[in-house]
Amino acid sequence: MTASAEPTLSLPEIPDLSSIEESGTKAAKLDDGWYEGTILERRELTDRSGNDRIFESDDQPSKGGDSRNIRIQVELVRKSDGRKLGTNTLINYRPEDLTADMVAQVTAKMAEVKGGAEWGSLFRPFMTLSRLNKLQKLAGVRQLQRNGNGGLDLQPLYGKKGYFRLAPDDRNSEFKAIVEFRVDAPTKAKVL
């Protein structure tokens, strides 16, 4: 008995399918600009591979151990269609940034900079203290407190709304990063 030949399916020349998309299944990416958002204690999602992922707001030591990283989870909302985007922002600080002496040095230098002086070595502590000040304003507290694990207590931030500006991430231009945040809506820029 001879084996019968299995039928073969011959494909025609494959056409360009790039113009065919499922209508309405792909939302437009968020543009650069300001969005209203809410600070979350944690974000949960299922990734493309079906794995559950949990991202938490926290204050942890940096890999080098000489500083700390505050990671804040944020849910942004686009006004035009209500689309939500989960993202985060990172604030690095050193323990010496939070001393009364450093705050005094930065405050004195601010007056000099207004007069035309350069920041010099105080620029990094100035930026850190400015960001921490904005976090305190978002939290609605005069001063963030210690959490007992060497970091700052982020509890007062959870559920607070603010405005967050997205721009290309300087580490990977394919992604967006939160580059600025504030309590009140910007007056010179539209909230998207």
XYZ file of C-alpha atoms in Angstrom:
192
model
C 0.000 0.000 0.000
C 1.345 3.335 -0.915
C 1.107 6.249 1.443
C -1.082 8.913 0.097
C 0.512 12.278 -0.289
C -0.699 14.822 2.189
C -2.291 17.811 0.582
C -0.159 20.905 0.668
C -1.525 24.352 1.028
C 0.180 26.863 -1.137
C 0.159 30.462 0.048
C -0.193 33.223 -2.470
C 2.155 36.182 -2.355
C 1.642 37.746 1.058
C 0.151 41.226 0.833
C 1.014 44.223 3.031
C -1.382 44.074 5.991
C -0.089 47.138 7.814
C -3.147 49.250 6.981
C -5.554 46.821 8.624
C -6.246 47.412 12.308
C -9.131 46.483 14.509
C -11.214 49.593 14.762
C -11.459 51.129 18.221
C -9.219 48.622 19.996
C -6.096 50.724 20.222
C -6.330 53.989 22.173
C -4.058 56.824 21.188
C -0.942 57.234 23.302
C -0.836 60.020 25.849
C 0.777 63.177 24.524
C 3.444 65.178 26.290
C 1.826 67.611 28.700
C -0.116 67.944 31.948
C -2.630 65.395 33.254
C -4.702 65.170 36.387
C -3.792 62.159 38.461
C -4.146 60.375 41.768
C -1.338 58.992 43.913
C -1.886 55.316 44.704
C -0.510 53.096 47.433
C -0.318 50.289 44.878
C -1.162 49.520 41.265
C -2.119 46.033 40.132
C -2.246 44.804 36.551
C -1.975 41.728 34.400
C 0.815 42.017 31.838
C 0.696 40.789 28.225
C 2.000 37.397 29.307
C -0.860 36.947 31.767
C 1.278 37.525 34.867
C -0.172 39.541 37.734
C 2.037 42.524 38.561
C 1.929 44.696 41.677
C 3.682 48.059 41.923
C 3.776 49.779 45.307
C 4.613 53.298 46.409
C 7.546 53.042 48.783
C 10.720 54.590 50.171
C 13.653 52.188 49.896
C 17.453 52.410 50.075
C 19.119 52.891 46.685
C 21.219 50.088 45.175
C 24.408 51.914 46.187
C 23.119 52.360 49.738
C 24.201 56.006 49.976
C 20.745 57.443 49.270
C 17.049 56.547 49.259
C 14.469 56.309 46.475
C 10.860 57.326 46.889
C 8.773 55.655 44.194
C 5.263 57.075 43.864
C 2.590 55.157 41.894
C 0.282 57.473 39.953
C -2.872 56.949 37.903
C -3.254 59.652 35.237
C -6.547 60.398 33.489
C -6.915 61.933 30.027
C -9.775 64.465 30.099
C -10.852 63.961 26.479
C -11.816 60.287 26.818
C -11.205 59.286 30.438
C -8.393 56.907 29.471
C -6.282 55.981 32.481
C -2.555 55.360 32.559
C -0.695 53.835 35.470
C 2.821 55.180 35.877
C 5.268 56.152 38.587
C 7.893 58.706 39.457
C 11.097 58.418 41.426
C 12.628 60.915 43.839
C 16.134 60.229 45.095
C 17.394 61.855 48.283
C 20.309 61.573 50.657
C 19.897 61.658 54.434
C 22.102 64.777 54.598
C 19.577 66.580 52.327
C 17.106 66.535 55.210
C 19.301 68.189 57.836
C 18.538 71.667 59.175
C 22.029 72.738 58.054
C 21.428 71.693 54.420
C 18.014 73.397 54.332
C 19.664 76.576 55.652
C 22.440 76.361 53.035
C 19.945 75.865 50.192
C 17.728 78.703 51.448
C 20.713 81.081 51.613
C 21.881 79.993 48.156
C 18.406 80.647 46.696
C 18.824 84.339 47.517
C 22.272 84.363 45.869
C 20.943 82.589 42.740
C 18.218 85.233 42.382
C 21.079 87.737 42.270
C 22.799 85.833 39.444
C 25.007 83.331 41.281
C 25.342 79.705 40.126
C 24.011 76.794 42.193
C 27.199 74.780 42.129
C 27.236 71.757 44.442
C 23.929 72.785 46.063
C 21.901 72.234 42.883
C 21.182 68.541 43.592
C 20.052 69.174 47.202
C 17.960 72.125 45.974
C 16.175 69.923 43.398
C 15.644 67.172 45.971
C 14.227 69.553 48.573
C 12.000 71.201 45.936
C 10.521 67.828 44.955
C 10.013 66.788 48.572
C 8.317 70.148 49.217
C 5.924 69.438 46.328
C 5.187 65.984 47.790
C 4.344 67.596 51.142
C 1.991 70.010 49.374
C 0.302 67.141 47.525
C -0.052 65.273 50.828
C -1.504 68.358 52.492
C 0.984 68.207 55.358
C 3.502 70.718 56.633
C 6.156 68.034 57.030
C 6.474 64.386 55.977
C 7.300 62.109 58.910
C 9.667 59.153 59.256
C 8.205 55.676 58.672
C 10.275 53.753 61.230
C 12.218 51.886 58.505
C 14.690 54.661 57.746
C 12.523 56.386 55.140
C 9.604 58.783 54.893
C 5.982 57.848 55.615
C 4.069 58.111 52.322
C 0.616 57.319 53.774
C -0.568 60.980 53.640
C -0.053 60.946 49.833
C -2.345 58.017 49.016
C -5.552 59.070 47.293
C -4.364 62.660 46.810
C -4.970 64.319 43.457
C -2.517 66.520 41.630
C -1.287 67.479 38.187
C 1.568 65.620 36.546
C 3.526 66.567 33.418
C 4.623 63.821 31.036
C 7.573 64.125 28.668
C 9.846 61.616 26.923
C 11.873 59.590 29.409
C 15.516 60.683 29.170
C 16.609 57.029 29.538
C 14.334 55.731 26.753
C 12.485 58.103 24.419
C 9.983 55.331 23.594
C 8.457 55.850 27.039
C 6.969 58.770 28.943
C 8.095 59.922 32.373
C 6.627 62.249 34.966
C 8.980 65.220 34.857
C 7.052 67.619 37.090
C 4.091 67.629 39.457
C 2.026 70.154 41.375
C -1.080 70.561 43.518
C -2.954 73.099 41.404
C -3.728 73.039 37.685
C -1.147 74.816 35.556
C -2.328 78.225 34.346
C -0.044 78.563 31.319
C -0.597 75.067 29.918
C -3.678 73.076 29.054
C -4.535 69.987 31.101
C -4.922 67.187 28.555
